[in-house]
Amino acid sequence: MEHIITANPYFGVFVLFVLTFGAFTATTIIARLASRALAAKDTEKIKLSVYECGPEVTKQPNRLSPQFYLFALLFLLFDVEIVFMFPWAVDFKVLGWFGFTEMILFIILLAIGFVYAWKKGALEWHNIK
Amino acid sequence: MDVAYLIATVVKIVIILLVFSALAGFGTYFERKVLAFMQRRLGPMYVGPYGLLQIAADGIKLFTKEDIIPANVVKPIFKIAPVITAATAFMAAAAIPFMPSFTIGGYEVKPIVSDINVGLLYIFGVMGVGLYGPLLGGMASANKWSIISAARSAAVFISYEVVTGLSILAPVMMVGSLSLIDFNNWQIENGWIVMYQPLAFILFWIAAFAETGRTPFHLVANDHEIIDGFGTEYSGMRWGLFFIGEYANMFFISFVIPLIFLGGFGEGTFVDGLLFFGKMAFFFFFFLWTRAAWPDVRPDQLMWLCWKVLMPLAVINVVITGIVMM
């Protein structure tokens, strides 16, 4: 199969973006209209309360375990690494030994950070020393 | 840019939208049937022949459900979250070549919406944006279960994105391109990549389960722990859009895995095309099979598996590939 030659390859992506968002927004609007016309309605006030969190509707504080923030930090460390590694991988054969050694050094630097996080207990659940 | 290209692009996109929306519906039917047969049940049987019209019945039910927006939710975000999930799932389709090119009335049709040279990067990027659906939906719901689910889905998606990216690096080094068409063409000459990179194949396959939120890693919406997770407060078609997004994601991942590792559609003869759909069907079936055969893991086990086992293995795989190729 040959490549398609066009002015801009991202044109299709743009059309897809517009059409999908349009189609799915239209779906929710149609569903809302249909349910207004057809659904069995019930004027019970307590129905609008939050599911299985007590009958009174109160604003709840959204508290999260700090563990999730640690994972976010780890992700930042390693996903930035991958962003740098993708162009290297594409041009791997061109860059040769020089590029390979550079990348090994980069990985070793990150591995030190990874070992530190492991020793510090950032990878265990609820066990932050 | 000529008119024929414009029309072809729009027609392809409309076909993708229609076919994969229908397939997402059929996916729920397949799932119920497969799970039922594995448990010696019959599954849906009453609506239509072999229960085939069950999908239509479900659609009518979803559309005529009362559209409830609970008190205390952040309304604009609550409304846009399902649309983001479904739309980003379908946007990943833009860079996937779905079948070999063919000719209709002298016009050669190439079944790929836009031939991007960084196709793989685009697919992973768009799937990463798909995280905002569960995350925003869960955080806007003002519900304990939803907020736990939002945090879990963020942790799972971003952790396994690292594994996906690292495991795909070794094949990218061998092929020297990020376009799925180049992957396909490379494998015609050199044989399937899975023979050179079995470890990368298995790592990517495991990560695919986490990226789509399927059963061994289904703690995003684990029924017995956190009700329905980010979907707890949703009703009707808004909830249905989350479902369409999940199933469309499963189908697209099932297309991407054979294209990267198992030869894709090869030279593009009719038999090759059929084989490609066979491979894709197997990977989709494997999602359902796993759901019937495996229990869910705990969140801490999931993180342990990702950061202490899969991630180091993927890095070692990249280094070894580099040494062997030098």
Coordinates of N, CA, C and O in Angstrom, one line a residue, chain B residues 233-319:
Chain B
E233 N -23.4 8.5 38.6 CA -24.4 9.5 38.6 C -25.0 9.7 37.2 O -25.9 10.5 37.1
Y234 N -24.5 9.0 36.2 CA -25.0 9.2 34.9 C -26.2 8.3 34.6 O -26.3 7.2 35.1
S235 N -27.0 8.8 33.7 CA -28.2 8.0 33.3 C -28.4 8.1 31.8 O -27.9 9.0 31.2
G236 N -29.1 7.1 31.3 CA -29.5 7.2 29.9 C -28.4 7.2 28.9 O -27.4 6.6 29.1
M237 N -28.5 8.1 27.8 CA -27.5 8.0 26.8 C -26.2 8.6 27.2 O -25.2 8.3 26.5
R238 N -26.1 9.5 28.2 CA -24.8 10.0 28.7 C -24.0 8.8 29.2 O -22.8 8.7 28.9
W239 N -24.6 7.9 29.9 CA -23.9 6.7 30.4 C -23.5 5.9 29.2 O -22.5 5.3 29.1
G240 N -24.5 5.8 28.2 CA -24.3 5.0 27.0 C -23.0 5.5 26.2 O -22.3 4.6 25.6
L241 N -22.8 6.8 26.2 CA -21.6 7.3 25.5 C -20.3 6.8 26.1 O -19.4 6.5 25.4
F242 N -20.3 6.7 27.4 CA -19.1 6.1 28.1 C -18.9 4.7 27.6 O -17.7 4.2 27.3
F243 N -20.0 3.9 27.4 CA -19.9 2.5 27.0 C -19.4 2.5 25.5 O -18.6 1.6 25.2
I244 N -20.0 3.3 24.7 CA -19.5 3.4 23.3 C -18.1 3.6 23.2 O -17.3 3.0 22.4
G245 N -17.6 4.6 24.0 CA -16.2 4.9 24.0 C -15.3 3.8 24.4 O -14.3 3.4 23.7
E246 N -15.7 3.0 25.4 CA -14.9 1.9 25.9 C -14.8 0.8 24.8 O -13.8 0.3 24.6
Y247 N -16.0 0.5 24.2 CA -16.0 -0.6 23.2 C -15.2 -0.2 21.9 O -14.5 -1.0 21.3
A248 N -15.4 1.1 21.5 CA -14.7 1.6 20.3 C -13.2 1.5 20.6 O -12.4 1.0 19.7
N249 N -12.7 1.9 21.8 CA -11.3 1.8 22.2 C -10.8 0.3 22.1 O -9.8 0.1 21.5
M250 N -11.7 -0.6 22.5 CA -11.3 -2.0 22.4 C -11.1 -2.5 21.0 O -10.1 -3.1 20.7
F251 N -12.0 -2.0 20.1 CA -11.9 -2.4 18.7 C -10.7 -1.8 18.1 O -9.9 -2.5 17.3
F252 N -10.4 -0.5 18.4 CA -9.2 0.1 17.7 C -7.9 -0.5 18.2 O -7.0 -0.7 17.4
I253 N -7.8 -0.8 19.5 CA -6.6 -1.5 20.0 C -6.5 -2.8 19.4 O -5.4 -3.2 19.0
S254 N -7.6 -3.5 19.2 CA -7.5 -4.8 18.5 C -7.1 -4.7 17.0 O -6.5 -5.6 16.5
F255 N -7.3 -3.5 16.4 CA -6.7 -3.3 15.1 C -5.2 -3.0 15.2 O -4.4 -3.4 14.3
V256 N -4.8 -2.2 16.2 CA -3.4 -1.7 16.3 C -2.5 -2.8 16.6 O -1.4 -2.9 16.0
I257 N -2.8 -3.7 17.5 CA -1.9 -4.8 17.9 C -1.5 -5.7 16.8 O -0.3 -5.8 16.5
P258 N -2.4 -6.2 15.9 CA -1.9 -7.0 14.8 C -1.1 -6.2 13.8 O -0.2 -6.7 13.2
L259 N -1.5 -4.9 13.6 CA -0.7 -4.0 12.7 C 0.7 -3.8 13.1 O 1.6 -3.8 12.3
I260 N 1.0 -3.7 14.4 CA 2.3 -3.5 14.9 C 3.1 -4.8 14.9 O 4.2 -4.8 14.5
F261 N 2.5 -5.8 15.5 CA 3.3 -7.0 15.8 C 3.0 -8.2 14.9 O 3.9 -9.0 14.7
L262 N 1.8 -8.4 14.4 CA 1.5 -9.6 13.7 C 1.3 -9.5 12.2 O 0.5 -10.1 11.6
G263 N 2.1 -8.6 11.6 CA 2.1 -8.5 10.1 C 1.0 -7.7 9.5 O 1.1 -7.5 8.3
G264 N 0.0 -7.3 10.2 CA -1.1 -6.4 9.7 C -1.8 -7.2 8.5 O -2.0 -8.4 8.6
F265 N -2.0 -6.4 7.4 CA -2.7 -7.0 6.3 C -1.7 -7.4 5.2 O -2.1 -7.7 4.1
G266 N -0.4 -7.3 5.5 CA 0.6 -7.8 4.6 C 0.6 -7.1 3.2 O 0.5 -5.9 3.2
E267 N 0.6 -7.9 2.1 CA 0.7 -7.3 0.8 C -0.7 -6.8 0.3 O -0.8 -6.1 -0.7
G268 N -1.8 -7.2 1.0 CA -3.1 -6.6 0.7 C -3.9 -7.4 -0.3 O -4.7 -6.8 -0.9
T269 N -3.6 -8.7 -0.4 CA -4.6 -9.5 -1.2 C -5.8 -9.8 -0.4 O -5.9 -9.4 0.8
F270 N -6.8 -10.4 -1.0 CA -8.1 -10.6 -0.3 C -7.9 -11.5 0.9 O -8.5 -11.3 2.0
V271 N -7.1 -12.6 0.7 CA -6.9 -13.5 1.8 C -6.2 -12.8 3.0 O -6.6 -13.0 4.2
D272 N -5.2 -12.0 2.7 CA -4.5 -11.2 3.7 C -5.5 -10.3 4.5 O -5.4 -10.3 5.7
G273 N -6.4 -9.7 3.8 CA -7.4 -8.8 4.4 C -8.3 -9.6 5.4 O -8.5 -9.2 6.5
L274 N -8.7 -10.8 4.9 CA -9.6 -11.7 5.8 C -8.8 -12.1 7.0 O -9.3 -12.1 8.1
L275 N -7.5 -12.5 6.8 CA -6.7 -12.9 7.9 C -6.5 -11.8 8.9 O -6.5 -12.0 10.1
F276 N -6.3 -10.6 8.4 CA -6.2 -9.4 9.3 C -7.4 -9.2 10.2 O -7.3 -9.0 11.4
F277 N -8.6 -9.4 9.6 CA -9.8 -9.3 10.4 C -9.9 -10.4 11.4 O -10.5 -10.3 12.5
G278 N -9.4 -11.6 11.0 CA -9.4 -12.7 11.9 C -8.5 -12.4 13.1 O -8.9 -12.7 14.2
K279 N -7.3 -11.9 12.9 CA -6.4 -11.5 14.0 C -7.1 -10.5 14.9 O -7.1 -10.6 16.1
M280 N -7.8 -9.5 14.3 CA -8.4 -8.5 15.1 C -9.5 -9.1 15.9 O -9.7 -8.8 17.1
A281 N -10.3 -10.0 15.3 CA -11.4 -10.6 16.0 C -10.9 -11.4 17.2 O -11.5 -11.5 18.3
F282 N -9.7 -12.1 17.0 CA -9.1 -12.9 18.1 C -8.8 -12.0 19.3 O -9.1 -12.3 20.4
F283 N -8.2 -10.8 19.0 CA -7.8 -9.9 20.1 C -9.0 -9.4 20.8 O -9.0 -9.2 22.0
F284 N -10.1 -9.1 20.0 CA -11.3 -8.6 20.7 C -11.9 -9.7 21.5 O -12.3 -9.5 22.7
F285 N -11.9 -11.0 21.0 CA -12.4 -12.1 21.8 C -11.6 -12.3 23.0 O -12.1 -12.7 24.1
F286 N -10.3 -12.1 22.9 CA -9.4 -12.3 24.1 C -9.8 -11.3 25.3 O -9.7 -11.7 26.4
F287 N -10.2 -10.1 24.9 CA -10.7 -9.2 26.0 C -11.8 -9.8 26.7 O -11.9 -9.8 28.0
L288 N -12.8 -10.4 26.0 CA -14.0 -11.0 26.6 C -13.6 -12.3 27.4 O -14.1 -12.5 28.5
W289 N -12.7 -13.1 26.8 CA -12.2 -14.3 27.4 C -11.6 -14.0 28.8 O -11.9 -14.7 29.8
T290 N -10.7 -13.0 28.8 CA -10.0 -12.7 30.0 C -11.0 -12.3 31.1 O -10.9 -12.6 32.3
R291 N -12.1 -11.6 30.7 CA -13.1 -11.1 31.6 C -13.8 -12.3 32.3 O -14.1 -12.3 33.5
A292 N -14.0 -13.4 31.5 CA -14.6 -14.6 32.1 C -13.7 -15.4 32.9 O -14.1 -16.1 33.9
A293 N -12.3 -15.3 32.7 CA -11.4 -16.3 33.3 C -10.6 -15.7 34.4 O -10.2 -16.4 35.3
W294 N -10.5 -14.3 34.5 CA -9.6 -13.8 35.5 C -10.3 -12.9 36.5 O -11.3 -12.2 36.2
P295 N -9.8 -12.9 37.8 CA -10.4 -11.9 38.7 C -9.7 -10.5 38.5 O -8.7 -10.4 37.9
D296 N -10.3 -9.5 39.2 CA -9.6 -8.2 39.1 C -8.5 -8.2 40.1 O -8.4 -8.9 41.1
V297 N -7.5 -7.3 39.8 CA -6.4 -7.1 40.7 C -6.7 -5.9 41.6 O -7.6 -5.1 41.3
R298 N -6.0 -5.8 42.8 CA -6.2 -4.6 43.6 C -5.4 -3.4 43.1 O -4.5 -3.6 42.3
P299 N -5.8 -2.2 43.5 CA -5.0 -1.0 42.9 C -3.5 -1.1 43.3 O -2.7 -0.8 42.4
D300 N -3.2 -1.5 44.5 CA -1.8 -1.6 44.9 C -1.0 -2.6 44.0 O 0.1 -2.4 43.6
Q301 N -1.7 -3.8 43.8 CA -1.1 -4.8 42.9 C -0.9 -4.3 41.5 O 0.2 -4.6 40.9
L302 N -1.8 -3.5 41.0 CA -1.7 -3.0 39.7 C -0.5 -2.1 39.6 O 0.3 -2.2 38.6
M303 N -0.3 -1.2 40.6 CA 0.8 -0.3 40.5 C 2.1 -1.0 40.7 O 3.1 -0.7 40.0
W304 N 2.1 -2.0 41.6 CA 3.3 -2.8 41.8 C 3.7 -3.5 40.5 O 4.9 -3.5 40.1
L305 N 2.7 -4.0 39.8 CA 3.0 -4.7 38.5 C 3.5 -3.8 37.5 O 4.5 -4.1 36.8
C306 N 2.9 -2.6 37.4 CA 3.4 -1.6 36.4 C 4.8 -1.1 36.7 O 5.7 -1.2 35.8
W307 N 5.0 -0.6 37.9 CA 6.3 0.2 38.2 C 7.4 -0.8 38.5 O 8.6 -0.4 38.2
K308 N 7.2 -1.9 39.1 CA 8.3 -2.7 39.6 C 8.6 -3.9 38.6 O 9.7 -4.5 38.7
V309 N 7.6 -4.3 37.8 CA 7.9 -5.4 36.8 C 7.9 -4.9 35.4 O 8.9 -5.1 34.7
L310 N 6.8 -4.4 34.9 CA 6.6 -4.1 33.5 C 7.5 -3.0 33.0 O 8.2 -3.1 32.0
M311 N 7.6 -1.9 33.8 CA 8.4 -0.8 33.3 C 9.9 -1.1 33.2 O 10.5 -0.9 32.2
P312 N 10.5 -1.7 34.3 CA 11.9 -2.1 34.2 C 12.2 -3.1 33.0 O 13.1 -3.0 32.3
L313 N 11.2 -4.0 32.8 CA 11.4 -5.0 31.7 C 11.4 -4.3 30.4 O 12.2 -4.6 29.5
A314 N 10.5 -3.3 30.2 CA 10.4 -2.6 29.0 C 11.7 -1.8 28.7 O 12.2 -1.8 27.6
V315 N 12.3 -1.2 29.8 CA 13.5 -0.4 29.6 C 14.7 -1.4 29.2 O 15.4 -1.1 28.3
I316 N 14.8 -2.5 29.9 CA 15.8 -3.5 29.6 C 15.6 -4.0 28.1 O 16.6 -4.2 27.4
N317 N 14.4 -4.2 27.7 CA 14.1 -4.6 26.3 C 14.6 -3.6 25.3 O 15.3 -4.0 24.3
V318 N 14.4 -2.4 25.6 CA 14.9 -1.3 24.7 C 16.4 -1.3 24.6 O 17.0 -1.3 23.5
V319 N 17.1 -1.5 25.8 CA 18.6 -1.5 25.8 C 19.1 -2.7 25.1 O 20.1 -2.5 24.2

